[in-house]
Coordinates of C-alpha atoms and ligand atoms in Angstrom, one line a residue:
M1 CA -53.1 116.1 -62.6
L2 CA -53.6 115.1 -66.2
K3 CA -56.6 115.9 -68.2
V4 CA -56.7 115.6 -71.9
A5 CA -59.9 117.5 -71.9
D6 CA -60.2 120.8 -70.2
K7 CA -62.3 122.1 -67.4
T8 CA -64.2 124.4 -69.6
H9 CA -64.5 121.7 -72.2
D10 CA -64.3 118.7 -70.1
E11 CA -65.2 115.7 -72.2
S12 CA -64.8 113.4 -69.2
R13 CA -68.1 114.8 -68.0
Q14 CA -69.7 114.6 -71.4
G15 CA -73.1 113.0 -71.6
E16 CA -74.0 113.4 -67.9
A17 CA -77.7 113.5 -67.4
F18 CA -78.8 116.1 -65.0
A19 CA -81.9 116.1 -63.0
P20 CA -82.9 118.4 -60.1
F21 CA -84.2 116.5 -57.2
A22 CA -85.0 119.4 -54.9
V23 CA -88.5 119.6 -56.4
D24 CA -91.5 117.4 -55.8
P25 CA -91.8 115.4 -59.0
S26 CA -95.6 115.0 -58.7
S27 CA -96.1 118.8 -59.2
Y28 CA -95.1 118.5 -62.9
H29 CA -97.3 117.2 -65.8
K30 CA -94.4 116.6 -68.2
R31 CA -90.8 115.4 -68.0
F32 CA -87.6 116.6 -69.6
Y33 CA -84.2 114.9 -69.7
I34 CA -81.1 116.9 -70.4
E35 CA -77.5 115.9 -71.2
S36 CA -74.8 118.5 -71.3
Y37 CA -71.6 118.3 -73.4
G38 CA -68.5 120.4 -73.5
C39 CA -67.7 123.5 -71.4
A40 CA -68.7 124.6 -67.9
M41 CA -70.7 127.3 -69.6
N42 CA -72.9 124.7 -71.2
F43 CA -73.5 123.0 -67.9
S44 CA -74.4 126.3 -66.4
D45 CA -76.7 127.1 -69.4
S46 CA -78.5 123.7 -68.8
E47 CA -79.4 125.0 -65.3
I48 CA -81.0 128.1 -66.9
V49 CA -82.9 125.9 -69.4
A50 CA -84.1 123.7 -66.4
S51 CA -85.4 126.8 -64.7
I52 CA -87.2 128.0 -67.8
L53 CA -88.8 124.5 -68.3
Q54 CA -89.8 124.2 -64.7
G55 CA -91.7 127.4 -65.1
E56 CA -93.6 125.7 -67.9
G57 CA -94.6 122.7 -65.8
F58 CA -91.8 120.4 -66.9
G59 CA -90.1 118.3 -64.2
A60 CA -86.7 116.7 -64.7
T61 CA -86.0 113.0 -65.0
R62 CA -82.8 111.1 -64.9
N63 CA -84.4 108.4 -67.1
F64 CA -84.6 109.4 -70.7
E65 CA -87.1 106.6 -71.4
E66 CA -89.8 108.3 -69.4
A67 CA -89.1 111.8 -70.8
D68 CA -91.5 113.7 -73.0
L69 CA -88.6 116.0 -74.1
I70 CA -85.0 115.0 -74.5
L71 CA -82.5 117.8 -74.8
L72 CA -78.8 117.7 -75.7
N73 CA -76.8 120.8 -74.9
T74 CA -74.0 120.4 -77.4
C75 CA -70.4 121.5 -78.0
S76 CA -68.6 122.3 -81.4
I77 CA -65.1 123.1 -80.1
R78 CA -63.6 120.0 -81.8
E79 CA -64.9 117.6 -84.4
K80 CA -64.8 114.8 -81.9
A81 CA -67.3 116.6 -79.6
E82 CA -69.8 116.9 -82.5
Q83 CA -69.3 113.2 -83.4
T84 CA -70.2 112.2 -79.8
V85 CA -73.4 114.1 -80.0
R86 CA -74.4 112.7 -83.4
K87 CA -73.9 109.2 -82.0
R88 CA -76.1 110.0 -79.1
L89 CA -78.8 111.3 -81.4
T90 CA -78.8 108.0 -83.2
E91 CA -79.4 106.2 -80.0
F92 CA -82.3 108.5 -79.1
R93 CA -83.8 107.8 -82.6
K94 CA -84.6 104.3 -81.5
I95 CA -86.5 105.4 -78.4
K96 CA -88.4 108.1 -80.4
K97 CA -89.6 105.4 -82.9
S98 CA -91.3 103.5 -80.1
K99 CA -92.6 106.7 -78.5
P100 CA -94.0 109.0 -81.2
G101 CA -95.0 112.0 -79.0
M102 CA -91.6 112.4 -77.6
L103 CA -89.6 115.5 -78.7
V104 CA -85.9 115.8 -79.2
G105 CA -84.1 119.1 -79.0
V106 CA -80.6 120.2 -79.8
L107 CA -79.3 123.2 -77.8
G108 CA -75.9 125.0 -77.6
C109 CA -73.0 125.4 -80.0
M110 CA -73.9 122.7 -82.5
A111 CA -77.4 124.1 -82.8
E112 CA -75.9 127.5 -83.5
R113 CA -73.3 126.3 -86.0
L114 CA -75.5 124.0 -88.0
K115 CA -78.9 125.8 -87.6
A116 CA -81.8 124.4 -89.7
K117 CA -79.3 122.1 -91.5
L118 CA -79.3 120.0 -88.3
L119 CA -83.0 119.2 -88.9
E120 CA -82.2 117.9 -92.4
E121 CA -79.1 116.0 -91.2
E122 CA -80.7 114.5 -88.1
K123 CA -84.2 113.7 -89.2
L124 CA -85.6 113.0 -85.8
V125 CA -84.6 116.3 -84.2
D126 CA -87.6 118.5 -83.6
I127 CA -86.2 121.6 -82.0
V128 CA -82.9 123.5 -82.6
V129 CA -82.1 126.3 -80.1
G130 CA -78.9 128.4 -80.0
P131 CA -77.3 129.7 -76.7
D132 CA -79.0 133.1 -76.7
A133 CA -82.5 131.8 -77.5
Y134 CA -83.4 129.7 -74.5
R135 CA -86.2 132.0 -73.4
S136 CA -88.1 131.0 -76.6
L137 CA -88.0 127.3 -75.7
P138 CA -91.6 127.1 -74.3
G139 CA -93.0 128.6 -77.5
L140 CA -90.9 126.3 -79.7
I141 CA -91.9 123.2 -77.7
G142 CA -95.6 124.3 -78.1
E143 CA -95.1 124.5 -81.9
A144 CA -93.1 121.2 -82.0
E145 CA -96.0 119.5 -80.2
T146 CA -98.2 120.3 -83.2
G147 CA -95.8 118.5 -85.4
Q148 CA -93.7 121.4 -86.7
K149 CA -89.9 121.5 -86.8
T150 CA -88.7 124.6 -84.9
V151 CA -85.5 126.6 -84.9
N152 CA -84.3 129.7 -83.0
V153 CA -80.6 130.4 -83.3
L154 CA -80.7 134.2 -83.1
L155 CA -77.7 135.5 -81.3
S156 CA -78.1 138.5 -79.0
R157 CA -76.0 141.5 -78.0
E158 CA -77.8 141.7 -74.7
E159 CA -79.0 138.4 -73.4
T160 CA -77.3 137.3 -70.1
Y161 CA -80.3 135.5 -68.5
A162 CA -79.5 137.7 -65.5
D163 CA -83.0 137.5 -64.0
I164 CA -83.3 133.7 -64.3
S165 CA -82.5 131.8 -61.2
P166 CA -80.7 128.6 -62.3
V167 CA -82.0 125.2 -61.0
R168 CA -78.8 123.6 -59.6
L169 CA -78.6 120.3 -61.4
E170 CA -76.8 117.3 -59.8
S171 CA -75.1 119.7 -57.5
N172 CA -73.0 118.6 -54.5
G173 CA -74.5 121.5 -52.6
I174 CA -71.1 123.0 -52.0
S175 CA -69.8 124.4 -55.4
A176 CA -71.8 126.2 -58.0
F177 CA -71.1 127.9 -61.3
V178 CA -72.2 131.5 -61.7
S179 CA -72.3 132.9 -65.2
I180 CA -71.0 136.5 -65.4
M181 CA -70.5 137.2 -69.1
R182 CA -71.3 135.5 -72.4
G183 CA -69.7 135.4 -75.8
C184 CA -66.2 136.2 -77.0
N185 CA -64.7 139.0 -79.1
N186 CA -61.3 137.5 -79.4
M187 CA -61.3 135.6 -82.6
C188 CA -58.5 133.2 -81.9
S189 CA -58.1 131.8 -85.4
F190 CA -58.7 128.1 -84.4
C191 CA -61.8 128.8 -82.4
V192 CA -65.5 128.4 -83.3
V193 CA -66.8 130.0 -80.1
P194 CA -67.1 133.6 -81.3
F195 CA -69.4 132.2 -84.1
T196 CA -71.5 130.0 -81.9
R197 CA -71.8 132.2 -78.8
G198 CA -71.7 135.6 -80.3
R199 CA -70.4 138.9 -79.0
E200 CA -69.2 139.6 -75.5
R201 CA -71.7 141.0 -73.0
S202 CA -71.5 141.2 -69.2
R203 CA -74.2 140.4 -66.7
D204 CA -75.5 143.0 -64.3
A205 CA -73.1 143.0 -61.3
Q206 CA -75.9 143.3 -58.7
S207 CA -77.6 140.2 -60.0
I208 CA -74.3 138.3 -59.7
V209 CA -73.7 139.4 -56.1
A210 CA -77.3 138.6 -55.2
E211 CA -77.0 135.1 -56.7
V212 CA -73.8 134.4 -54.8
Q213 CA -75.4 135.7 -51.6
E214 CA -78.3 133.4 -52.1
L215 CA -76.0 130.4 -52.8
F216 CA -74.2 131.2 -49.5
N217 CA -77.5 131.3 -47.6
Q218 CA -78.3 127.8 -49.1
G219 CA -75.0 126.4 -47.8
F220 CA -72.8 126.7 -50.9
R221 CA -69.2 127.5 -50.1
E222 CA -67.6 127.9 -53.5
V223 CA -68.5 129.7 -56.6
T224 CA -66.8 129.7 -60.0
L225 CA -67.4 132.9 -62.0
L226 CA -67.8 131.7 -65.6
G227 CA -67.3 133.3 -68.9
Q228 CA -65.4 132.6 -72.1
N229 CA -63.2 135.5 -71.3
V230 CA -63.9 136.7 -67.7
D231 CA -61.2 139.4 -67.7
S232 CA -63.1 141.4 -70.2
Y233 CA -66.1 141.6 -67.9
H234 CA -67.3 145.2 -67.9
W235 CA -70.6 146.4 -66.7
S236 CA -71.8 150.0 -66.7
P237 CA -74.9 150.9 -64.9
E238 CA -77.3 152.7 -67.2
N239 CA -77.9 155.4 -64.7
E240 CA -75.0 156.8 -62.7
G241 CA -75.4 155.8 -59.1
H242 CA -78.2 153.3 -59.7
N243 CA -76.1 150.4 -58.5
G244 CA -74.9 152.2 -55.4
W245 CA -71.4 152.2 -56.7
G246 CA -72.0 154.8 -59.3
K247 CA -69.3 153.6 -61.7
A248 CA -68.5 151.0 -64.2
V249 CA -67.6 147.6 -62.7
T250 CA -64.4 145.8 -64.0
F251 CA -63.6 142.2 -63.4
A252 CA -61.3 143.2 -60.5
N253 CA -64.2 145.2 -58.9
L254 CA -66.5 142.2 -59.4
L255 CA -64.1 139.8 -57.8
E256 CA -63.9 142.0 -54.8
M257 CA -67.6 142.4 -54.5
V258 CA -68.1 138.7 -54.7
A259 CA -65.3 138.0 -52.2
Q260 CA -67.0 140.3 -49.8
V261 CA -70.2 138.3 -49.8
H262 CA -68.7 136.2 -47.0
P263 CA -65.1 135.2 -46.0
D264 CA -66.2 131.5 -46.0
M265 CA -67.4 131.7 -49.6
R266 CA -64.5 130.7 -51.9
V267 CA -64.3 132.4 -55.3
R268 CA -62.8 130.9 -58.4
F269 CA -63.1 132.1 -62.0
S270 CA -62.6 130.7 -65.5
T271 CA -61.4 131.4 -68.2
S272 CA -58.8 134.1 -68.4
H273 CA -57.1 135.3 -71.6
P274 CA -53.5 136.1 -70.7
K275 CA -53.7 139.5 -72.6
D276 CA -56.6 140.7 -70.4
I277 CA -55.7 139.6 -66.9
T278 CA -54.7 142.8 -65.2
E279 CA -52.4 143.6 -62.3
E280 CA -55.5 144.9 -60.5
V281 CA -57.1 141.4 -60.8
L282 CA -53.9 139.9 -59.4
T283 CA -53.6 142.2 -56.4
T284 CA -57.3 141.8 -55.7
M285 CA -56.7 138.0 -55.6
A286 CA -53.8 138.5 -53.3
R287 CA -55.8 140.7 -50.9
Y288 CA -58.6 138.3 -50.3
E289 CA -57.9 134.9 -48.7
N290 CA -61.1 133.5 -50.1
I291 CA -60.2 134.3 -53.7
C292 CA -58.6 131.0 -54.7
K293 CA -54.9 131.1 -55.7
Y294 CA -55.4 129.4 -59.0
I295 CA -55.4 130.8 -62.5
H296 CA -56.3 128.9 -65.7
L297 CA -54.2 130.8 -68.2
P298 CA -54.3 129.1 -71.6
V299 CA -51.1 129.5 -73.5
Q300 CA -52.1 127.4 -76.6
S301 CA -48.5 127.4 -78.0
G302 CA -45.0 128.4 -76.8
S303 CA -44.0 129.8 -80.2
T304 CA -44.4 133.5 -81.0
R305 CA -44.9 132.7 -84.7
V306 CA -47.6 130.1 -84.0
L307 CA -49.3 132.5 -81.5
Q308 CA -49.4 135.1 -84.2
L309 CA -51.1 132.7 -86.6
M310 CA -53.5 131.8 -83.8
N311 CA -54.3 135.5 -83.3
R312 CA -53.5 135.3 -79.6
T313 CA -52.1 138.8 -79.6
Y314 CA -49.2 138.0 -77.2
T315 CA -45.7 136.7 -77.7
R316 CA -43.8 134.0 -75.9
E317 CA -41.8 136.5 -73.9
W318 CA -44.9 138.5 -73.0
Y319 CA -46.6 135.4 -71.6
M320 CA -43.5 134.4 -69.6
A321 CA -43.4 137.9 -68.1
K322 CA -47.1 137.5 -67.2
V323 CA -46.2 134.2 -65.4
D324 CA -43.4 136.1 -63.6
Q325 CA -45.8 138.8 -62.5
I326 CA -48.3 136.3 -61.1
M327 CA -45.6 134.5 -59.2
R328 CA -44.3 137.8 -57.8
I329 CA -47.7 138.9 -56.6
M330 CA -48.8 135.4 -55.4
P331 CA -45.9 133.0 -54.9
D332 CA -48.4 130.2 -53.9
C333 CA -50.6 130.6 -57.0
A334 CA -51.3 127.5 -59.1
L335 CA -51.4 127.7 -62.9
S336 CA -53.0 125.6 -65.5
S337 CA -53.2 125.8 -69.2
D338 CA -54.8 124.8 -72.5
I339 CA -52.4 123.6 -75.2
I340 CA -52.9 122.7 -78.8
A341 CA -50.6 120.3 -80.6
G342 CA -50.0 120.4 -84.3
F343 CA -51.5 123.7 -85.3
C344 CA -51.2 124.6 -89.0
T345 CA -47.5 124.8 -90.1
E346 CA -46.1 124.2 -86.6
T347 CA -42.5 123.0 -86.9
E348 CA -40.7 120.6 -84.7
E349 CA -38.7 123.5 -83.1
E350 CA -41.9 125.4 -82.4
H351 CA -43.4 122.3 -80.8
K352 CA -40.3 122.2 -78.6
D353 CA -40.9 125.9 -77.7
T354 CA -44.3 124.7 -76.4
L355 CA -42.7 122.1 -74.2
D356 CA -40.2 124.6 -73.0
I357 CA -42.8 127.2 -72.0
M358 CA -44.7 124.5 -70.1
S359 CA -41.6 123.8 -68.0
Y360 CA -41.0 127.5 -67.5
S361 CA -44.6 128.0 -66.3
K362 CA -44.6 124.8 -64.2
Y363 CA -48.2 124.2 -64.9
D364 CA -49.9 122.2 -62.1
F365 CA -52.2 120.7 -64.8
S366 CA -53.2 121.3 -68.4
Y367 CA -55.9 120.4 -70.8
M368 CA -54.2 119.2 -74.0
F369 CA -55.6 118.9 -77.5
I370 CA -54.8 117.9 -81.0
Y371 CA -55.6 120.7 -83.4
S372 CA -59.0 120.1 -85.0
E373 CA -60.0 122.3 -88.0
R374 CA -63.4 123.9 -87.5
P375 CA -65.4 125.1 -90.5
G376 CA -65.7 128.9 -90.8
T377 CA -62.9 129.8 -88.5
L378 CA -60.1 132.1 -89.6
A379 CA -57.6 129.2 -89.5
A380 CA -59.8 127.1 -91.7
R381 CA -60.1 129.9 -94.2
R382 CA -56.5 131.0 -94.2
Y383 CA -54.2 128.1 -93.3
K384 CA -53.7 124.6 -94.4
D385 CA -54.2 121.9 -91.7
D386 CA -50.9 120.4 -92.8
I387 CA -49.5 118.5 -89.9
P388 CA -50.0 114.8 -90.4
E389 CA -52.2 113.0 -87.8
E390 CA -49.4 110.8 -86.5
V391 CA -47.2 113.8 -86.0
K392 CA -50.0 115.6 -84.1
K393 CA -50.5 112.6 -82.0
R394 CA -46.8 112.2 -81.2
R395 CA -46.5 115.8 -80.2
L396 CA -49.6 115.6 -78.1
Q397 CA -48.1 112.6 -76.3
E398 CA -44.9 114.5 -75.6
I399 CA -47.0 117.3 -74.2
V400 CA -49.1 114.9 -72.1
D401 CA -45.9 113.1 -70.8
L402 CA -44.3 116.4 -69.8
Q403 CA -47.4 117.6 -68.0
G404 CA -47.5 114.3 -66.1
A405 CA -44.0 115.0 -64.9
L406 CA -44.8 118.6 -64.0
S407 CA -47.9 117.7 -62.1
L408 CA -46.1 115.1 -60.1
A409 CA -43.2 117.5 -59.4
S410 CA -45.8 120.1 -58.3
N411 CA -47.4 117.6 -55.9
E412 CA -44.0 116.6 -54.5
R413 CA -43.3 120.3 -53.7
D414 CA -46.5 120.1 -51.5
L415 CA -45.3 117.2 -49.3
G416 CA -45.1 118.4 -45.7
K417 CA -47.3 121.5 -46.4
T418 CA -50.5 122.2 -44.6
F419 CA -53.5 123.4 -46.6
K420 CA -57.0 124.8 -45.8
V421 CA -59.3 122.3 -47.5
L422 CA -63.0 122.7 -48.4
I423 CA -64.6 119.3 -47.9
E424 CA -66.8 118.4 -50.9
G425 CA -67.8 114.9 -49.9
D426 CA -66.7 111.3 -49.4
S427 CA -63.7 110.2 -51.4
K428 CA -64.6 108.0 -54.3
R429 CA -62.6 105.0 -53.1
N430 CA -63.3 105.0 -49.4
Q431 CA -66.2 106.3 -47.3
E432 CA -63.9 106.6 -44.3
E433 CA -62.1 109.4 -46.2
W434 CA -63.1 112.9 -47.2
K435 CA -62.3 114.5 -50.6
G436 CA -61.9 118.2 -50.9
R437 CA -59.8 120.9 -52.6
N438 CA -57.2 123.4 -51.5
S439 CA -57.1 127.0 -52.7
Q440 CA -54.8 125.9 -55.6
N441 CA -57.6 123.6 -56.9
K442 CA -55.7 120.4 -56.1
V443 CA -57.8 117.4 -54.9
V444 CA -56.9 116.5 -51.3
V445 CA -58.0 113.1 -49.8
F446 CA -57.7 112.4 -46.0
P447 CA -59.2 110.1 -43.3
K448 CA -62.2 111.4 -41.5
E449 CA -60.9 110.1 -38.2
E450 CA -63.0 110.8 -35.1
Y451 CA -63.9 114.4 -36.1
A452 CA -67.5 115.4 -36.9
Y453 CA -66.8 117.4 -40.1
Q454 CA -69.3 117.7 -42.9
P455 CA -69.2 118.7 -46.5
G456 CA -68.9 122.5 -46.7
D457 CA -66.6 122.7 -43.7
Y458 CA -63.0 123.9 -43.9
V459 CA -60.3 121.8 -42.4
W460 CA -56.5 122.1 -42.2
V461 CA -54.7 119.1 -43.8
T462 CA -51.0 118.2 -43.8
I463 CA -49.8 116.4 -46.9
H464 CA -47.7 113.3 -46.5
D465 CA -48.2 111.5 -49.8
R466 CA -49.2 112.2 -53.4
T467 CA -50.1 110.7 -56.7
Q468 CA -50.0 112.6 -60.0
G469 CA -53.5 113.8 -59.5
T470 CA -54.1 113.8 -55.8
L471 CA -52.6 115.0 -52.5
I472 CA -53.0 112.6 -49.6
G473 CA -53.0 114.0 -46.1
R474 CA -54.1 113.9 -42.5
I475 CA -56.1 116.4 -40.5
S476 CA -53.7 118.8 -38.8
K477 CA -54.0 118.8 -35.1
G478 CA -51.7 121.8 -34.5
Ligands
LIG501 N1 -58.8 122.4 -82.0 C1 -58.2 122.0 -80.9 N2 -58.4 122.6 -79.7 C2 -59.2 123.7 -79.7 N3 -59.5 124.5 -78.7 C3 -60.4 125.5 -79.2 N4 -60.5 125.3 -80.5 C4 -59.8 124.2 -80.8 C5 -59.6 123.5 -82.0 N5 -60.1 124.0 -83.2 C6 -59.0 124.4 -77.3 C7 -58.2 125.6 -76.9 C8 -59.2 126.3 -76.0 C9 -59.9 125.2 -75.4 C10 -61.2 125.5 -74.7 O1 -60.1 124.3 -76.5 O2 -57.1 125.2 -76.2 O3 -58.5 127.1 -75.0
LIG502 FE1 -62.1 130.8 -78.3 FE2 -60.0 132.4 -78.0 FE3 -62.5 133.2 -77.3 FE4 -61.2 131.3 -75.9 S1 -60.6 133.5 -76.1 S2 -63.4 131.3 -76.6 S3 -60.1 130.3 -77.5 S4 -61.8 132.8 -79.4

C-alpha cells in the first residue's frame, strides 16, 4: 500500500468537510461548517470542537454556503499543507463578501504558529484559536460577532479535553479515534509540532476507558488510541488509590485496560516513537488478540549520522534491533514507517542507507515525504536546507518505488492465508462486496455471497489475489 502522505498527516483526506448527522438539525439556531487538514489528531480535535459548538446551539452543516461560521482546522507540518489552507481561505473570502455576518475561524497548528499575524495576512479571518484553547471558542465567537478580531493561542500544560464527549463526525460507526495524550517533548529537529502543540500531557486513564466502553455500547468495534507520541503516555492519579488501581498508568497498562473493555473491540494506536516503545508494550500486544498486530514505527532515515542531525536519539543499528525484537515477540506483526527524503546534508550513500533499512524492516506501507524546512525548528536554525529540489524528488521517487515493491511482496506473502476481518462497509467499487481490515491494518475486499453479515461483524476471509494496496479474498467456509 502506497501513501505519499501519512496516516497521522494524511493529505489525501485534507479538506474533508465533517458534519454530524445524528442530531436533529432543527434544534440549532446557527450553523457551523468545519474542514480538517493534516493529522488524525486534528480530525479528532474537530470532534471536540463540534461538541463544544453544539453546547452553544450550533448545528453542523455540510454546505459551507449556509454556514454562519466556517472553521478550518489546519496543519503546519510541511509548507505545502499551509499553502493548501491559504488557498482555501481565498475561496472562502468570496463567500464572505456576499454574506457579511459570516465568521471565518482558523484552528490548529497554523493558528498556533502564525498567531495574530494570521489576522493581518488573511484579512477575512475573524477568529484564530490554537489547539489548547478550544474551550474559549464560544467566548471568542461572541466577541467576533460584535466585529472584533479574536485570538487565543495559549498553550496549556494540562488541557486534555478529557471531560468533553466528542461528536463523531462523518463516522462509519465502526472505527473511532480516541485521543489519549497531547503535545510532544521530543524535539526532532525537522518538526514544528512541539512548537504548535506544546508539551506532552496524558489524559485521565479512567476517562479513556469510559469513552471506549461507551463507543462499544454504541456499536463501534475499533478504536485508535491517538497521540503524537503514545508510548510516553503516563498518567498518575492525584490521590493514591483514587482510580482503583492505585498506581501510575503506563502506555502498556492503558493498552491492557482498553483491550479488556471487550474482546470484540479492536485496539490500535498511533504514533509510536521507536525509542519509547517498550518490551512491555510488545508483550501486552502479543497477549491480547484484540490489540491489532500493527505498529507505525517512523524511522525517518536509515543513516545514523542523519538520525543524529534529526535528533531522533537512536542509531540505525538500534532501530534494526527494535524491528528484530518486534518480530521475535509478534512474528505476524505489520510495520509501517514515515520517511523523509533529502534532509539537510544527506549524502547519496546515506540515502541508500534509508533504502536499505526499508528492505530490512520490510515495511508493509510507508508515508514518504520530501524534507520541507519549517521556520523556528532546530533544523531551520542550525542546518542549511542544501539538497537541491530535483535531488530530493529523485530520492523520494526511489523510496516510493521501493515501498511499492515491498508492499506488493508483503501482500504476496499473504496469498493463501486466512484472516479475521472486521467489516467496515461496502467496497468502493462494488456493492456486492464488503471492505474491511485485518489485524495488520491491510484492506481486505471480498464478495458478500449469501451471508447476512453487517458492518461491525467479524468474518474469516481466505486471500486468493492481491494488488499493491488491497488483499482480495473469499469468506472462509472451514
Ligand atoms: N518535512 C518533511 N516531513 C516532515 N515530517 C515532519 N516534519 C517534516 C518536515 N519538516 C514528517 C515526519 C513525521 C511525519 C508526521 O511528517 O516523517 O513522522
Ligand atoms: Fe514531531 Fe518528532 Fe514529536 Fe513526531 S516525535 S511529533 S516527528 S517532534
